Short mmCIF file of N, CA and C in Angstrom, two decimals:
data_model
loop_
_atom_site.label_atom_id
_atom_site.label_comp_id
_atom_site.label_asym_id
_atom_site.label_seq_id
_atom_site.Cartn_x
_atom_site.Cartn_y
_atom_site.Cartn_z
N MET A 1 157.44 149.51 23.19
CA MET A 1 156.56 148.58 23.85
C MET A 1 157.41 147.60 24.66
N LYS A 2 156.97 147.30 25.87
CA LYS A 2 157.73 146.42 26.75
C LYS A 2 157.41 144.96 26.44
N SER A 3 158.43 144.14 26.54
CA SER A 3 158.23 142.71 26.30
C SER A 3 157.61 142.06 27.53
N LEU A 4 157.12 140.87 27.37
CA LEU A 4 156.47 140.14 28.46
C LEU A 4 157.45 139.87 29.60
N ASN A 5 158.71 139.59 29.27
CA ASN A 5 159.71 139.35 30.32
C ASN A 5 159.97 140.61 31.15
N GLN A 6 159.98 141.78 30.51
CA GLN A 6 160.18 143.03 31.25
C GLN A 6 159.01 143.30 32.18
N LEU A 7 157.79 143.02 31.74
CA LEU A 7 156.62 143.23 32.58
C LEU A 7 156.64 142.28 33.79
N ARG A 8 157.05 141.07 33.58
CA ARG A 8 157.11 140.11 34.68
C ARG A 8 158.15 140.50 35.73
N ARG A 9 159.28 141.03 35.30
CA ARG A 9 160.33 141.41 36.23
C ARG A 9 159.97 142.65 37.04
N GLU A 10 159.13 143.54 36.51
CA GLU A 10 158.84 144.78 37.20
C GLU A 10 157.92 144.60 38.40
N TYR A 11 157.13 143.57 38.41
CA TYR A 11 156.20 143.38 39.53
C TYR A 11 156.93 142.76 40.72
N LEU A 12 157.00 143.50 41.81
CA LEU A 12 157.57 143.00 43.04
C LEU A 12 156.53 143.18 44.15
N PRO A 13 156.04 142.09 44.72
CA PRO A 13 155.04 142.25 45.78
C PRO A 13 155.67 142.88 47.02
N ASN A 14 154.92 143.75 47.65
CA ASN A 14 155.38 144.40 48.87
C ASN A 14 154.83 143.61 50.05
N LEU A 15 155.63 142.71 50.60
CA LEU A 15 155.17 141.82 51.66
C LEU A 15 154.86 142.58 52.95
N THR A 16 155.59 143.65 53.22
CA THR A 16 155.33 144.44 54.42
C THR A 16 153.94 145.06 54.35
N GLU A 17 153.59 145.61 53.21
CA GLU A 17 152.27 146.21 53.02
C GLU A 17 151.17 145.14 53.07
N TYR A 18 151.43 143.98 52.47
CA TYR A 18 150.46 142.89 52.47
C TYR A 18 150.18 142.40 53.90
N LEU A 19 151.22 142.20 54.69
CA LEU A 19 151.04 141.74 56.07
C LEU A 19 150.38 142.80 56.93
N ALA A 20 150.66 144.07 56.67
CA ALA A 20 149.99 145.14 57.40
C ALA A 20 148.49 145.14 57.09
N CYS A 21 148.14 144.90 55.85
CA CYS A 21 146.73 144.82 55.45
C CYS A 21 146.06 143.61 56.11
N CYS A 22 146.72 142.46 56.12
CA CYS A 22 146.18 141.25 56.74
C CYS A 22 146.00 141.45 58.25
N THR A 23 146.92 142.15 58.88
CA THR A 23 146.82 142.43 60.31
C THR A 23 145.64 143.36 60.59
N ALA A 24 145.46 144.38 59.75
CA ALA A 24 144.35 145.31 59.93
C ALA A 24 143.00 144.60 59.77
N ILE A 25 142.90 143.72 58.78
CA ILE A 25 141.66 142.97 58.58
C ILE A 25 141.38 142.09 59.79
N TYR A 26 142.40 141.42 60.31
CA TYR A 26 142.24 140.56 61.49
C TYR A 26 141.72 141.37 62.67
N GLN A 27 142.33 142.52 62.91
CA GLN A 27 141.92 143.35 64.04
C GLN A 27 140.48 143.84 63.89
N LYS A 28 140.11 144.25 62.69
CA LYS A 28 138.77 144.77 62.47
C LYS A 28 137.70 143.69 62.60
N ILE A 29 137.97 142.48 62.10
CA ILE A 29 136.95 141.43 62.15
C ILE A 29 136.86 140.84 63.55
N THR A 30 137.98 140.66 64.24
CA THR A 30 137.91 140.08 65.59
C THR A 30 137.35 141.08 66.60
N TYR A 31 137.48 142.37 66.33
CA TYR A 31 136.89 143.38 67.20
C TYR A 31 135.37 143.30 67.17
N ARG A 32 134.80 142.96 66.02
CA ARG A 32 133.35 142.90 65.85
C ARG A 32 132.76 141.56 66.31
N LEU A 33 133.57 140.51 66.41
CA LEU A 33 133.08 139.20 66.81
C LEU A 33 133.20 139.01 68.32
N PRO A 34 132.37 138.11 68.89
CA PRO A 34 132.53 137.81 70.32
C PRO A 34 133.84 137.07 70.58
N GLN A 35 134.24 137.00 71.85
CA GLN A 35 135.50 136.34 72.22
C GLN A 35 135.51 134.87 71.81
N SER A 36 134.39 134.18 72.01
CA SER A 36 134.33 132.76 71.63
C SER A 36 133.10 132.52 70.77
N TYR A 37 133.25 131.65 69.81
CA TYR A 37 132.16 131.28 68.92
C TYR A 37 132.37 129.83 68.49
N VAL A 38 131.33 129.23 67.96
CA VAL A 38 131.37 127.81 67.62
C VAL A 38 131.18 127.63 66.11
N LEU A 39 131.50 126.43 65.66
CA LEU A 39 131.35 126.07 64.26
C LEU A 39 129.90 126.21 63.83
N GLY A 40 129.67 126.84 62.71
CA GLY A 40 128.33 127.01 62.18
C GLY A 40 127.59 128.23 62.69
N GLU A 41 128.16 128.93 63.63
CA GLU A 41 127.49 130.11 64.19
C GLU A 41 127.44 131.23 63.15
N VAL A 42 126.36 132.00 63.18
CA VAL A 42 126.15 133.09 62.23
C VAL A 42 125.99 134.38 63.01
N PHE A 43 126.66 135.43 62.55
CA PHE A 43 126.59 136.75 63.18
C PHE A 43 126.10 137.76 62.16
N ASP A 44 125.18 138.61 62.56
CA ASP A 44 124.72 139.72 61.73
C ASP A 44 125.28 141.01 62.33
N LEU A 45 126.12 141.68 61.57
CA LEU A 45 126.79 142.89 62.05
C LEU A 45 126.40 144.07 61.18
N PRO A 46 125.64 145.03 61.72
CA PRO A 46 125.34 146.22 60.92
C PRO A 46 126.59 147.08 60.76
N ILE A 47 126.79 147.59 59.56
CA ILE A 47 127.97 148.43 59.31
C ILE A 47 127.58 149.81 58.79
N GLY A 48 126.37 150.21 59.06
CA GLY A 48 125.90 151.50 58.60
C GLY A 48 124.44 151.41 58.22
N HIS A 49 123.96 152.45 57.57
CA HIS A 49 122.55 152.49 57.17
C HIS A 49 122.28 151.73 55.88
N PHE A 50 123.32 151.40 55.13
CA PHE A 50 123.11 150.84 53.80
C PHE A 50 123.47 149.37 53.66
N ALA A 51 124.23 148.82 54.60
CA ALA A 51 124.69 147.44 54.44
C ALA A 51 124.84 146.73 55.78
N ASN A 52 124.85 145.41 55.72
CA ASN A 52 125.08 144.54 56.89
C ASN A 52 126.10 143.49 56.51
N LEU A 53 126.86 143.05 57.50
CA LEU A 53 127.76 141.92 57.32
C LEU A 53 127.13 140.70 57.97
N LYS A 54 127.11 139.61 57.23
CA LYS A 54 126.68 138.33 57.78
C LYS A 54 127.92 137.45 57.79
N VAL A 55 128.36 137.06 58.98
CA VAL A 55 129.58 136.26 59.13
C VAL A 55 129.19 134.86 59.56
N VAL A 56 129.65 133.86 58.80
CA VAL A 56 129.37 132.45 59.09
C VAL A 56 130.69 131.75 59.40
N VAL A 57 130.74 131.04 60.52
CA VAL A 57 131.95 130.29 60.90
C VAL A 57 131.92 128.95 60.15
N GLN A 58 132.80 128.78 59.17
CA GLN A 58 132.84 127.57 58.35
C GLN A 58 133.73 126.49 58.94
N GLU A 59 134.88 126.88 59.48
CA GLU A 59 135.82 125.93 60.09
C GLU A 59 136.33 126.54 61.38
N ARG A 60 136.61 125.69 62.35
CA ARG A 60 137.14 126.16 63.64
C ARG A 60 138.22 125.18 64.06
N HIS A 61 139.44 125.67 64.15
CA HIS A 61 140.58 124.85 64.57
C HIS A 61 141.33 125.56 65.69
N LYS A 62 142.37 124.92 66.19
CA LYS A 62 143.09 125.50 67.32
C LYS A 62 143.75 126.83 66.96
N TYR A 63 144.39 126.91 65.82
CA TYR A 63 145.12 128.12 65.45
C TYR A 63 144.51 128.88 64.27
N THR A 64 143.55 128.28 63.58
CA THR A 64 142.96 128.94 62.41
C THR A 64 141.44 128.78 62.41
N ASP A 65 140.78 129.73 61.79
CA ASP A 65 139.35 129.67 61.55
C ASP A 65 139.10 130.09 60.11
N LEU A 66 138.03 129.57 59.54
CA LEU A 66 137.61 130.00 58.22
C LEU A 66 136.23 130.63 58.35
N LEU A 67 136.13 131.89 57.94
CA LEU A 67 134.88 132.63 58.01
C LEU A 67 134.42 132.97 56.60
N THR A 68 133.11 132.93 56.39
CA THR A 68 132.52 133.43 55.16
C THR A 68 131.79 134.72 55.51
N VAL A 69 132.16 135.79 54.84
CA VAL A 69 131.60 137.12 55.12
C VAL A 69 130.75 137.53 53.92
N HIS A 70 129.47 137.81 54.18
CA HIS A 70 128.55 138.28 53.14
C HIS A 70 128.27 139.76 53.40
N LEU A 71 128.52 140.59 52.43
CA LEU A 71 128.14 142.00 52.50
C LEU A 71 126.80 142.12 51.82
N GLU A 72 125.76 142.35 52.61
CA GLU A 72 124.40 142.41 52.09
C GLU A 72 123.88 143.84 52.18
N TRP A 73 123.26 144.30 51.14
CA TRP A 73 122.72 145.65 51.08
C TRP A 73 121.35 145.67 51.73
N VAL A 74 121.05 146.73 52.48
CA VAL A 74 119.77 146.85 53.17
C VAL A 74 118.63 146.95 52.16
N LYS A 75 118.79 147.78 51.15
CA LYS A 75 117.80 147.90 50.09
C LYS A 75 118.32 147.18 48.85
N PRO A 76 117.58 146.19 48.36
CA PRO A 76 118.03 145.49 47.15
C PRO A 76 118.17 146.44 45.97
N SER A 77 119.18 146.19 45.18
CA SER A 77 119.45 147.03 44.02
C SER A 77 119.83 146.14 42.84
N PRO A 78 119.40 146.49 41.65
CA PRO A 78 119.80 145.69 40.48
C PRO A 78 121.28 145.85 40.12
N TRP A 79 121.94 146.88 40.68
CA TRP A 79 123.35 147.14 40.35
C TRP A 79 124.30 146.60 41.40
N LEU A 80 123.82 146.40 42.63
CA LEU A 80 124.70 145.97 43.71
C LEU A 80 124.35 144.55 44.12
N ASN A 81 125.26 143.65 43.92
CA ASN A 81 125.07 142.26 44.33
C ASN A 81 125.65 142.04 45.72
N THR A 82 125.24 140.94 46.35
CA THR A 82 125.85 140.55 47.62
C THR A 82 127.29 140.13 47.35
N ILE A 83 128.20 140.62 48.16
CA ILE A 83 129.62 140.29 48.03
C ILE A 83 129.95 139.21 49.05
N VAL A 84 130.61 138.14 48.61
CA VAL A 84 130.97 137.04 49.50
C VAL A 84 132.50 136.92 49.53
N ILE A 85 133.05 136.92 50.74
CA ILE A 85 134.50 136.83 50.93
C ILE A 85 134.78 135.71 51.92
N HIS A 86 135.76 134.88 51.62
CA HIS A 86 136.20 133.82 52.54
C HIS A 86 137.49 134.29 53.21
N LEU A 87 137.47 134.35 54.53
CA LEU A 87 138.63 134.80 55.30
C LEU A 87 139.18 133.66 56.14
N ARG A 88 140.49 133.46 56.08
CA ARG A 88 141.15 132.51 56.98
C ARG A 88 141.83 133.35 58.06
N LEU A 89 141.45 133.11 59.31
CA LEU A 89 142.05 133.81 60.45
C LEU A 89 143.17 132.95 61.02
N TYR A 90 144.34 133.50 61.15
CA TYR A 90 145.49 132.83 61.77
C TYR A 90 145.69 133.49 63.14
N HIS A 91 145.23 132.81 64.20
CA HIS A 91 145.24 133.41 65.53
C HIS A 91 146.65 133.52 66.11
N ASP A 92 147.53 132.60 65.78
CA ASP A 92 148.89 132.67 66.33
C ASP A 92 149.67 133.85 65.74
N MET A 93 149.40 134.22 64.50
CA MET A 93 150.09 135.34 63.86
C MET A 93 149.25 136.61 63.87
N ARG A 94 147.97 136.49 64.23
CA ARG A 94 147.03 137.61 64.27
C ARG A 94 146.89 138.30 62.93
N ILE A 95 146.69 137.46 61.89
CA ILE A 95 146.44 137.98 60.55
C ILE A 95 145.22 137.27 59.96
N ALA A 96 144.57 137.94 59.01
CA ALA A 96 143.45 137.36 58.27
C ALA A 96 143.79 137.44 56.79
N GLU A 97 143.67 136.31 56.12
CA GLU A 97 143.99 136.26 54.70
C GLU A 97 142.72 136.01 53.91
N VAL A 98 142.52 136.76 52.86
CA VAL A 98 141.39 136.53 51.98
C VAL A 98 141.75 135.36 51.08
N VAL A 99 140.98 134.26 51.19
CA VAL A 99 141.29 133.05 50.43
C VAL A 99 140.27 132.79 49.33
N GLY A 100 139.24 133.59 49.26
CA GLY A 100 138.26 133.38 48.19
C GLY A 100 137.23 134.48 48.18
#
């Protein structure tokens, strides 16, 4: 059995993979949004026959934005809840980080 110190040492985050994922999220979300938007604006984006994305602009700054993304199911289900994700967009680096 491995000790707690051995388990802690084995985990090494892959920053290259993490930044690639953040870049992909940024590209996908900004592709679906209009070029300019304002604070408090809400966008409904269909993503197929089963779900919609509702994007709310929570904060708007010169280099960063905070978006709240709701994944809502078209047909309500007792097993599938609405998923809420908070994304911080960094426009100067062109990455999106999930912050909540």
